[in-house]
Coordinates of C-alpha atoms in Angstrom, one line a residue:
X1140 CA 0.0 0.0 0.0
X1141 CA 2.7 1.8 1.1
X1142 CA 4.4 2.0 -2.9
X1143 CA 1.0 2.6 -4.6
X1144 CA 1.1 5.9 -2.1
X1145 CA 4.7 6.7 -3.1
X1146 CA 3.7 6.1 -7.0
X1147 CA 0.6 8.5 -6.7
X1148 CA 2.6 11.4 -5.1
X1149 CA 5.1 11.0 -7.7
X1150 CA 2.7 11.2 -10.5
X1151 CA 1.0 14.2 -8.9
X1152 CA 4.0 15.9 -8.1
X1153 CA 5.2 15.8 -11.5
X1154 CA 1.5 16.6 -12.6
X1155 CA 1.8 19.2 -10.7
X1156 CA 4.5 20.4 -12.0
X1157 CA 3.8 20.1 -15.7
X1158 CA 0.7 22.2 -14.6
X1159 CA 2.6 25.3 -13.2
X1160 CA 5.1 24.8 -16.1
X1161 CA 2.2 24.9 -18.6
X1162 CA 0.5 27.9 -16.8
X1163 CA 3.8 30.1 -16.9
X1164 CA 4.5 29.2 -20.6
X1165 CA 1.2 30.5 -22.0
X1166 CA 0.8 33.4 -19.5
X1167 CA 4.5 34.6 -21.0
X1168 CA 3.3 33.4 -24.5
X1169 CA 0.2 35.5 -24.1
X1170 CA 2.2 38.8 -22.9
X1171 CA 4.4 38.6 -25.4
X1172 CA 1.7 38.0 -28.3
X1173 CA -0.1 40.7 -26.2
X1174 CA 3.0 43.2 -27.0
X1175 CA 3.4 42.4 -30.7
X1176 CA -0.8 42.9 -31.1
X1177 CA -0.4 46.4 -29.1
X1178 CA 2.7 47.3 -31.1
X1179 CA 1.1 46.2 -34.3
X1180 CA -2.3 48.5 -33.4
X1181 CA -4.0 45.0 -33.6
X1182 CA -7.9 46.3 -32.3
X1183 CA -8.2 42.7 -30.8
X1184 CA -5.2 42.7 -28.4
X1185 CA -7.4 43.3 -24.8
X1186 CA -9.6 40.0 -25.9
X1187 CA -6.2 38.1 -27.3
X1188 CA -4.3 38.8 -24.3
X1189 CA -7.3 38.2 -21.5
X1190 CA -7.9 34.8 -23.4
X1191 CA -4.1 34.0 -22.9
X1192 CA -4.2 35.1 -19.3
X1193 CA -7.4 32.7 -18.7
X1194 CA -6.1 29.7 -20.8
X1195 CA -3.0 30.3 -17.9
X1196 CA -4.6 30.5 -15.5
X1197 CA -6.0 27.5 -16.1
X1198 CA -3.3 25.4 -16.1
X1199 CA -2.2 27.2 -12.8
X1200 CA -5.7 26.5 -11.1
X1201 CA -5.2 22.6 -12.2
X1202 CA -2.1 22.6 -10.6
X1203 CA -3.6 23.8 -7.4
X1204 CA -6.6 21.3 -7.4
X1205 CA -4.4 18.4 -7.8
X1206 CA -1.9 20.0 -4.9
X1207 CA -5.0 19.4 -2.9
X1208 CA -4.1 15.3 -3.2
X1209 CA -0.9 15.4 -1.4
X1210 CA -1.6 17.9 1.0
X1211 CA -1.5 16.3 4.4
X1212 CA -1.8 18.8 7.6
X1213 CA -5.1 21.3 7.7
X1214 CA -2.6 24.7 7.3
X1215 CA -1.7 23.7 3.7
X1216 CA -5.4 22.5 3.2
X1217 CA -6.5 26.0 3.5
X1218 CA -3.8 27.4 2.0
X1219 CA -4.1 25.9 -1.3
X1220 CA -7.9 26.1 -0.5
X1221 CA -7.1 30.3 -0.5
X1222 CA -5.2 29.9 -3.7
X1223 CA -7.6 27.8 -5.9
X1224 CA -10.5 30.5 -4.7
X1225 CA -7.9 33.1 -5.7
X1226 CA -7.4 31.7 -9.1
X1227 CA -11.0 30.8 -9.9
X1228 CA -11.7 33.9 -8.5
X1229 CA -9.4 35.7 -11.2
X1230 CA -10.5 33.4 -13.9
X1231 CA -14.1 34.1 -13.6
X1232 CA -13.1 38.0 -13.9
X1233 CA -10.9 37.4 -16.6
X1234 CA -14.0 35.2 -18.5
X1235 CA -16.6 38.4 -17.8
X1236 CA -13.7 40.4 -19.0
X1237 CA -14.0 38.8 -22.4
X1238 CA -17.5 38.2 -22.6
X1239 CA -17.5 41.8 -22.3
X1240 CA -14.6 42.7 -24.7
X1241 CA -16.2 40.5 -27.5
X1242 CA -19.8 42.3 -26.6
X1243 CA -17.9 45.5 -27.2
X1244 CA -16.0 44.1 -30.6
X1245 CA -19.3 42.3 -32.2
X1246 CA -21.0 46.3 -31.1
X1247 CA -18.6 48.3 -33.1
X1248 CA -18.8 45.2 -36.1
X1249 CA -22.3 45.4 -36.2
X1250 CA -22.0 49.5 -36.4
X1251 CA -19.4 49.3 -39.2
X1252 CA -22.0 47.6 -41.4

């Protein structure tokens, strides 16, 4: 029992990891797409760059969730539980961010016709 426990917190850990790893890759790959679209006067760069943050984040609020598996004393349980509201928390703006930026893009579309 002991080795199928070792196993699982291996596998999460490296999860885990691939998570975070994931997260930080598209959050930079966002920002810097987000530069060249600003730099480039691309109108779409807000709803480019808050869909890059939110596909990050994510990743990052995945990695949090399965943190929760080899958490053992209650301190860490509420710290990653602080974290994962945090995140979700962040996501959700970034999602009504979006909703709204499209809104706003689909508006001046429809006005341009």
């Amino acid at each position: 029992m002991e080795l199928l426990n070792d196993v699982l917190h291996l596998i999460v850990e490296g999860a885990i990891l691939l998570f975070e790893f994931m997260g930080v890759a598209v959050l930079i790959a966002a920002g810097v797409r987000g530069i060249w679209n600003y730099l480039s006067r691309d109108p779409l760069t807000r709803l480019k760059l808050a869909k890059g943050m939110a596909m990050g984040l994510e990743f990052k609020l995945g990695s949090e969730i399965l943190r929760t598996v080899v958490v053992r004393q209650m301190s860490e349980i509420m710290i990653v539980g602080a974290i994962i509201v945090l995140r979700a928390a962040l996501t959700f703006l970034i999602h009504w961010e979006i909703k709204n930026e499209e809104a706003e893009v689909e508006a001046k579309l429809e006005h341009h016709q």
